[in-house]
């Protein structure tokens, strides 16, 4: 489609800067309102697009599925058939049988680039799922002060299995691999 857009400005200091291609044609990409879960927020000269249907960065999952094949795993993550209460694990290492009915309150505390503390109050077993890049060497996890497996989950994130109901503290910590050896 061809569109004609006319811009007008009031005031002597008003300017509009538009990008153009090598031939001098204005480059523009219209964003049309649609019910696809996107919300456009404008702040000064920045345009921010938010996906309102995205899962929380840190969430509770009461069930898990293991999908070792990367393509099938990505398809499951994109599918509307995978409920937000299910964590998609990369392998069977962290797969446990649960009732699937547990709920939890998950609160982040003391978050930094290298350390994260997550307080969890759960009604049963489940997983704390973190949508951060935690698969690099150097990340470790503890549950109530004891070392636990940091599971590869959701293609790029991580998960920690919480086996019992009650209040728990999950701590994620990053320490640069070979830091001590390098310092020596």
PDB file of C-alpha atoms in Angstrom:
ATOM      1  CA  UNK A   1       0.000   0.000   0.000  1.00  0.00           C
ATOM      2  CA  UNK A   2       1.057   3.569  -0.573  1.00  0.00           C
ATOM      3  CA  UNK A   3       0.344   6.064   2.185  1.00  0.00           C
ATOM      4  CA  UNK A   4       0.627   9.802   2.258  1.00  0.00           C
ATOM      5  CA  UNK A   5       1.581  11.288   5.611  1.00  0.00           C
ATOM      6  CA  UNK A   6       1.667  14.997   6.241  1.00  0.00           C
ATOM      7  CA  UNK A   7       3.454  16.429   9.267  1.00  0.00           C
ATOM      8  CA  UNK A   8       3.126  19.979  10.469  1.00  0.00           C
ATOM      9  CA  UNK A   9       4.842  21.759  13.329  1.00  0.00           C
ATOM     10  CA  UNK A  10       3.975  24.852  15.303  1.00  0.00           C
ATOM     11  CA  UNK A  11       6.698  27.137  16.602  1.00  0.00           C
ATOM     12  CA  UNK A  12       9.962  28.389  15.217  1.00  0.00           C
ATOM     13  CA  UNK A  13      12.182  25.828  17.020  1.00  0.00           C
ATOM     14  CA  UNK A  14      10.149  22.764  16.054  1.00  0.00           C
ATOM     15  CA  UNK A  15      11.960  20.083  14.069  1.00  0.00           C
ATOM     16  CA  UNK A  16      11.289  16.523  13.022  1.00  0.00           C
ATOM     17  CA  UNK A  17      14.126  14.161  12.155  1.00  0.00           C
ATOM     18  CA  UNK A  18      13.263  11.163   9.973  1.00  0.00           C
ATOM     19  CA  UNK A  19      15.518   8.414   8.689  1.00  0.00           C
ATOM     20  CA  UNK A  20      15.913   7.937   4.955  1.00  0.00           C
ATOM     21  CA  UNK A  21      17.417   5.457   2.560  1.00  0.00           C
ATOM     22  CA  UNK A  22      20.188   6.232   0.016  1.00  0.00           C
ATOM     23  CA  UNK A  23      17.601   7.614  -2.442  1.00  0.00           C
ATOM     24  CA  UNK A  24      16.211  10.072   0.111  1.00  0.00           C
ATOM     25  CA  UNK A  25      12.969   8.167   0.737  1.00  0.00           C
ATOM     26  CA  UNK A  26      11.736   8.275   4.315  1.00  0.00           C
ATOM     27  CA  UNK A  27      12.094   5.004   6.181  1.00  0.00           C
ATOM     28  CA  UNK A  28       9.144   4.340   8.458  1.00  0.00           C
ATOM     29  CA  UNK A  29       7.637   1.252  10.037  1.00  0.00           C
ATOM     30  CA  UNK A  30       4.050   1.731  11.148  1.00  0.00           C
ATOM     31  CA  UNK A  31       2.880   0.030  14.311  1.00  0.00           C
ATOM     32  CA  UNK A  32      -0.804  -0.750  14.191  1.00  0.00           C
ATOM     33  CA  UNK A  33      -2.848  -1.541  17.277  1.00  0.00           C
ATOM     34  CA  UNK A  34      -3.634  -5.242  17.459  1.00  0.00           C
ATOM     35  CA  UNK A  35      -4.751  -7.587  20.184  1.00  0.00           C
ATOM     36  CA  UNK A  36      -1.468  -9.517  20.195  1.00  0.00           C
ATOM     37  CA  UNK A  37      -0.261  -8.605  23.672  1.00  0.00           C
ATOM     38  CA  UNK A  38       1.971  -5.721  22.603  1.00  0.00           C
ATOM     39  CA  UNK A  39       1.767  -2.330  24.224  1.00  0.00           C
ATOM     40  CA  UNK A  40       3.677   0.661  22.896  1.00  0.00           C
ATOM     41  CA  UNK A  41       5.020   3.075  25.484  1.00  0.00           C
ATOM     42  CA  UNK A  42       6.697   6.301  24.456  1.00  0.00           C
ATOM     43  CA  UNK A  43       9.179   8.004  26.763  1.00  0.00           C
ATOM     44  CA  UNK A  44      10.945  11.050  25.353  1.00  0.00           C
ATOM     45  CA  UNK A  45      12.790  10.043  22.213  1.00  0.00           C
ATOM     46  CA  UNK A  46      12.620   6.326  23.022  1.00  0.00           C
ATOM     47  CA  UNK A  47       9.905   3.963  21.942  1.00  0.00           C
ATOM     48  CA  UNK A  48       9.451   0.939  24.171  1.00  0.00           C
ATOM     49  CA  UNK A  49       7.363  -2.046  23.136  1.00  0.00           C
ATOM     50  CA  UNK A  50       6.211  -4.268  25.993  1.00  0.00           C
ATOM     51  CA  UNK A  51       4.842  -7.794  25.608  1.00  0.00           C
ATOM     52  CA  UNK A  52       2.036  -7.795  28.175  1.00  0.00           C
ATOM     53  CA  UNK A  53       1.509 -11.554  27.851  1.00  0.00           C
ATOM     54  CA  UNK A  54       5.126 -12.458  28.756  1.00  0.00           C
ATOM     55  CA  UNK A  55       5.689 -14.608  31.809  1.00  0.00           C
ATOM     56  CA  UNK A  56       7.312 -13.061  34.866  1.00  0.00           C
ATOM     57  CA  UNK A  57      11.125 -13.095  34.880  1.00  0.00           C
ATOM     58  CA  UNK A  58      11.000 -15.181  38.080  1.00  0.00           C
ATOM     59  CA  UNK A  59       8.014 -17.474  38.526  1.00  0.00           C
ATOM     60  CA  UNK A  60       6.761 -20.671  40.176  1.00  0.00           C
ATOM     61  CA  UNK A  61       6.010 -23.834  38.197  1.00  0.00           C
ATOM     62  CA  UNK A  62       4.140 -26.696  39.829  1.00  0.00           C
ATOM     63  CA  UNK A  63       4.861 -29.184  37.009  1.00  0.00           C
ATOM     64  CA  UNK A  64       7.707 -29.883  34.620  1.00  0.00           C
ATOM     65  CA  UNK A  65       8.219 -31.486  31.264  1.00  0.00           C
ATOM     66  CA  UNK A  66      11.507 -32.563  29.743  1.00  0.00           C
ATOM     67  CA  UNK A  67      12.136 -31.961  26.038  1.00  0.00           C
ATOM     68  CA  UNK A  68      15.738 -32.816  25.053  1.00  0.00           C
ATOM     69  CA  UNK A  69      15.293 -31.884  21.367  1.00  0.00           C
ATOM     70  CA  UNK A  70      15.981 -28.153  20.912  1.00  0.00           C
ATOM     71  CA  UNK A  71      13.504 -27.648  18.063  1.00  0.00           C
ATOM     72  CA  UNK A  72      10.706 -29.442  19.910  1.00  0.00           C
ATOM     73  CA  UNK A  73      11.537 -27.515  23.094  1.00  0.00           C
ATOM     74  CA  UNK A  74      11.304 -24.148  21.330  1.00  0.00           C
ATOM     75  CA  UNK A  75       8.030 -25.209  19.697  1.00  0.00           C
ATOM     76  CA  UNK A  76       6.635 -26.133  23.126  1.00  0.00           C
ATOM     77  CA  UNK A  77       7.719 -22.776  24.564  1.00  0.00           C
ATOM     78  CA  UNK A  78       6.000 -20.936  21.709  1.00  0.00           C
ATOM     79  CA  UNK A  79       2.859 -23.055  21.963  1.00  0.00           C
ATOM     80  CA  UNK A  80      -0.174 -21.787  23.808  1.00  0.00           C
ATOM     81  CA  UNK A  81      -0.681 -25.397  24.927  1.00  0.00           C
ATOM     82  CA  UNK A  82       2.185 -25.178  27.441  1.00  0.00           C
ATOM     83  CA  UNK A  83       0.689 -23.664  30.596  1.00  0.00           C
ATOM     84  CA  UNK A  84       2.644 -21.034  32.545  1.00  0.00           C
ATOM     85  CA  UNK A  85       2.604 -23.385  35.553  1.00  0.00           C
ATOM     86  CA  UNK A  86       4.845 -25.847  33.653  1.00  0.00           C
ATOM     87  CA  UNK A  87       8.601 -25.430  33.340  1.00  0.00           C
ATOM     88  CA  UNK A  88      10.192 -26.836  30.185  1.00  0.00           C
ATOM     89  CA  UNK A  89      13.460 -28.536  31.158  1.00  0.00           C
ATOM     90  CA  UNK A  90      16.248 -29.268  28.683  1.00  0.00           C
ATOM     91  CA  UNK A  91      16.769 -32.813  29.988  1.00  0.00           C
ATOM     92  CA  UNK A  92      15.345 -35.302  32.506  1.00  0.00           C
ATOM     93  CA  UNK A  93      17.910 -34.551  35.242  1.00  0.00           C
ATOM     94  CA  UNK A  94      15.588 -32.242  37.178  1.00  0.00           C
ATOM     95  CA  UNK A  95      12.319 -33.986  36.398  1.00  0.00           C
ATOM     96  CA  UNK A  96      10.353 -34.912  39.541  1.00  0.00           C
ATOM     97  CA  UNK A  97       6.811 -36.130  40.049  1.00  0.00           C
ATOM     98  CA  UNK A  98       4.632 -33.553  41.790  1.00  0.00           C
ATOM     99  CA  UNK A  99       0.920 -33.180  42.453  1.00  0.00           C
ATOM    100  CA  UNK A 100       0.867 -30.281  39.995  1.00  0.00           C
ATOM    101  CA  UNK A 101      -1.390 -28.335  42.325  1.00  0.00           C
ATOM    102  CA  UNK A 102       1.151 -26.386  44.350  1.00  0.00           C
ATOM    103  CA  UNK A 103       1.254 -22.625  44.356  1.00  0.00           C
ATOM    104  CA  UNK A 104       3.868 -20.253  45.693  1.00  0.00           C
ATOM    105  CA  UNK A 105       4.633 -16.660  46.416  1.00  0.00           C
ATOM    106  CA  UNK A 106       7.979 -15.809  44.838  1.00  0.00           C
ATOM    107  CA  UNK A 107       9.779 -12.589  45.755  1.00  0.00           C
ATOM    108  CA  UNK A 108      13.161 -11.393  44.548  1.00  0.00           C
ATOM    109  CA  UNK A 109      15.433  -9.873  47.182  1.00  0.00           C
ATOM    110  CA  UNK A 110      18.944  -8.448  46.932  1.00  0.00           C
ATOM    111  CA  UNK A 111      19.211  -8.752  43.150  1.00  0.00           C
ATOM    112  CA  UNK A 112      22.527  -7.832  41.529  1.00  0.00           C
ATOM    113  CA  UNK A 113      24.398  -8.868  38.416  1.00  0.00           C
ATOM    114  CA  UNK A 114      26.177 -11.689  40.259  1.00  0.00           C
ATOM    115  CA  UNK A 115      23.870 -12.545  43.166  1.00  0.00           C
ATOM    116  CA  UNK A 116      20.151 -13.127  43.414  1.00  0.00           C
ATOM    117  CA  UNK A 117      18.098 -14.076  46.450  1.00  0.00           C
ATOM    118  CA  UNK A 118      14.584 -15.385  45.897  1.00  0.00           C
ATOM    119  CA  UNK A 119      12.203 -15.945  48.823  1.00  0.00           C
ATOM    120  CA  UNK A 120       9.626 -18.660  48.190  1.00  0.00           C
ATOM    121  CA  UNK A 121       6.613 -19.656  50.232  1.00  0.00           C
ATOM    122  CA  UNK A 122       5.165 -22.777  48.624  1.00  0.00           C
ATOM    123  CA  UNK A 123       2.169 -25.027  49.280  1.00  0.00           C
ATOM    124  CA  UNK A 124       4.027 -28.043  47.853  1.00  0.00           C
ATOM    125  CA  UNK A 125       6.855 -29.120  45.598  1.00  0.00           C
ATOM    126  CA  UNK A 126       7.706 -27.221  42.412  1.00  0.00           C
ATOM    127  CA  UNK A 127      10.337 -25.207  40.589  1.00  0.00           C
ATOM    128  CA  UNK A 128      11.547 -21.624  40.827  1.00  0.00           C
ATOM    129  CA  UNK A 129      12.061 -20.633  37.186  1.00  0.00           C
ATOM    130  CA  UNK A 130      14.341 -17.718  36.272  1.00  0.00           C
ATOM    131  CA  UNK A 131      14.287 -16.329  32.735  1.00  0.00           C
ATOM    132  CA  UNK A 132      17.896 -15.130  32.866  1.00  0.00           C
ATOM    133  CA  UNK A 133      20.933 -16.501  31.071  1.00  0.00           C
ATOM    134  CA  UNK A 134      22.141 -18.851  33.813  1.00  0.00           C
ATOM    135  CA  UNK A 135      23.681 -21.580  31.678  1.00  0.00           C
ATOM    136  CA  UNK A 136      27.187 -20.126  31.562  1.00  0.00           C
ATOM    137  CA  UNK A 137      29.881 -21.716  33.698  1.00  0.00           C
ATOM    138  CA  UNK A 138      30.172 -19.907  36.999  1.00  0.00           C
ATOM    139  CA  UNK A 139      26.521 -19.907  38.094  1.00  0.00           C
ATOM    140  CA  UNK A 140      25.560 -21.980  41.141  1.00  0.00           C
ATOM    141  CA  UNK A 141      22.446 -22.354  43.252  1.00  0.00           C
ATOM    142  CA  UNK A 142      21.595 -23.063  46.864  1.00  0.00           C
ATOM    143  CA  UNK A 143      18.285 -23.912  48.485  1.00  0.00           C
ATOM    144  CA  UNK A 144      18.096 -22.916  52.141  1.00  0.00           C
ATOM    145  CA  UNK A 145      21.895 -22.640  52.182  1.00  0.00           C
ATOM    146  CA  UNK A 146      22.574 -26.100  50.701  1.00  0.00           C
ATOM    147  CA  UNK A 147      23.994 -26.554  47.167  1.00  0.00           C
ATOM    148  CA  UNK A 148      21.427 -27.774  44.616  1.00  0.00           C
ATOM    149  CA  UNK A 149      21.360 -28.362  40.880  1.00  0.00           C
ATOM    150  CA  UNK A 150      20.728 -25.340  38.698  1.00  0.00           C
ATOM    151  CA  UNK A 151      18.692 -26.918  35.930  1.00  0.00           C
ATOM    152  CA  UNK A 152      18.768 -25.848  32.296  1.00  0.00           C
ATOM    153  CA  UNK A 153      15.244 -24.657  31.579  1.00  0.00           C
ATOM    154  CA  UNK A 154      13.168 -22.696  29.088  1.00  0.00           C
ATOM    155  CA  UNK A 155      15.952 -22.872  26.456  1.00  0.00           C
ATOM    156  CA  UNK A 156      18.173 -20.215  28.027  1.00  0.00           C
ATOM    157  CA  UNK A 157      17.086 -19.839  31.644  1.00  0.00           C
ATOM    158  CA  UNK A 158      17.414 -21.854  34.794  1.00  0.00           C
ATOM    159  CA  UNK A 159      15.268 -23.567  37.396  1.00  0.00           C
ATOM    160  CA  UNK A 160      15.721 -24.822  40.950  1.00  0.00           C
ATOM    161  CA  UNK A 161      13.611 -27.703  42.267  1.00  0.00           C
ATOM    162  CA  UNK A 162      11.984 -27.034  45.645  1.00  0.00           C
ATOM    163  CA  UNK A 163      10.930 -30.429  47.088  1.00  0.00           C
ATOM    164  CA  UNK A 164       8.737 -29.380  50.034  1.00  0.00           C
ATOM    165  CA  UNK A 165       6.090 -26.923  51.117  1.00  0.00           C
ATOM    166  CA  UNK A 166       7.035 -24.004  53.341  1.00  0.00           C
ATOM    167  CA  UNK A 167       9.325 -20.999  53.286  1.00  0.00           C
ATOM    168  CA  UNK A 168      12.560 -21.407  51.323  1.00  0.00           C
ATOM    169  CA  UNK A 169      15.405 -19.225  50.104  1.00  0.00           C
ATOM    170  CA  UNK A 170      16.909 -19.816  46.669  1.00  0.00           C
ATOM    171  CA  UNK A 171      20.211 -18.074  46.064  1.00  0.00           C
ATOM    172  CA  UNK A 172      21.853 -17.829  42.667  1.00  0.00           C
ATOM    173  CA  UNK A 173      25.474 -16.800  42.578  1.00  0.00           C
ATOM    174  CA  UNK A 174      27.903 -16.109  39.768  1.00  0.00           C
ATOM    175  CA  UNK A 175      31.631 -16.442  40.264  1.00  0.00           C
ATOM    176  CA  UNK A 176      33.897 -16.022  37.251  1.00  0.00           C
ATOM    177  CA  UNK A 177      35.425 -19.380  36.302  1.00  0.00           C
ATOM    178  CA  UNK A 178      39.200 -19.519  36.710  1.00  0.00           C
ATOM    179  CA  UNK A 179      39.198 -16.211  38.651  1.00  0.00           C
ATOM    180  CA  UNK A 180      41.378 -17.580  41.445  1.00  0.00           C
ATOM    181  CA  UNK A 181      43.748 -19.313  39.015  1.00  0.00           C
ATOM    182  CA  UNK A 182      44.005 -16.118  36.972  1.00  0.00           C
ATOM    183  CA  UNK A 183      44.771 -14.048  40.034  1.00  0.00           C
ATOM    184  CA  UNK A 184      47.514 -16.479  41.081  1.00  0.00           C
TER     185      UNK A 184
END
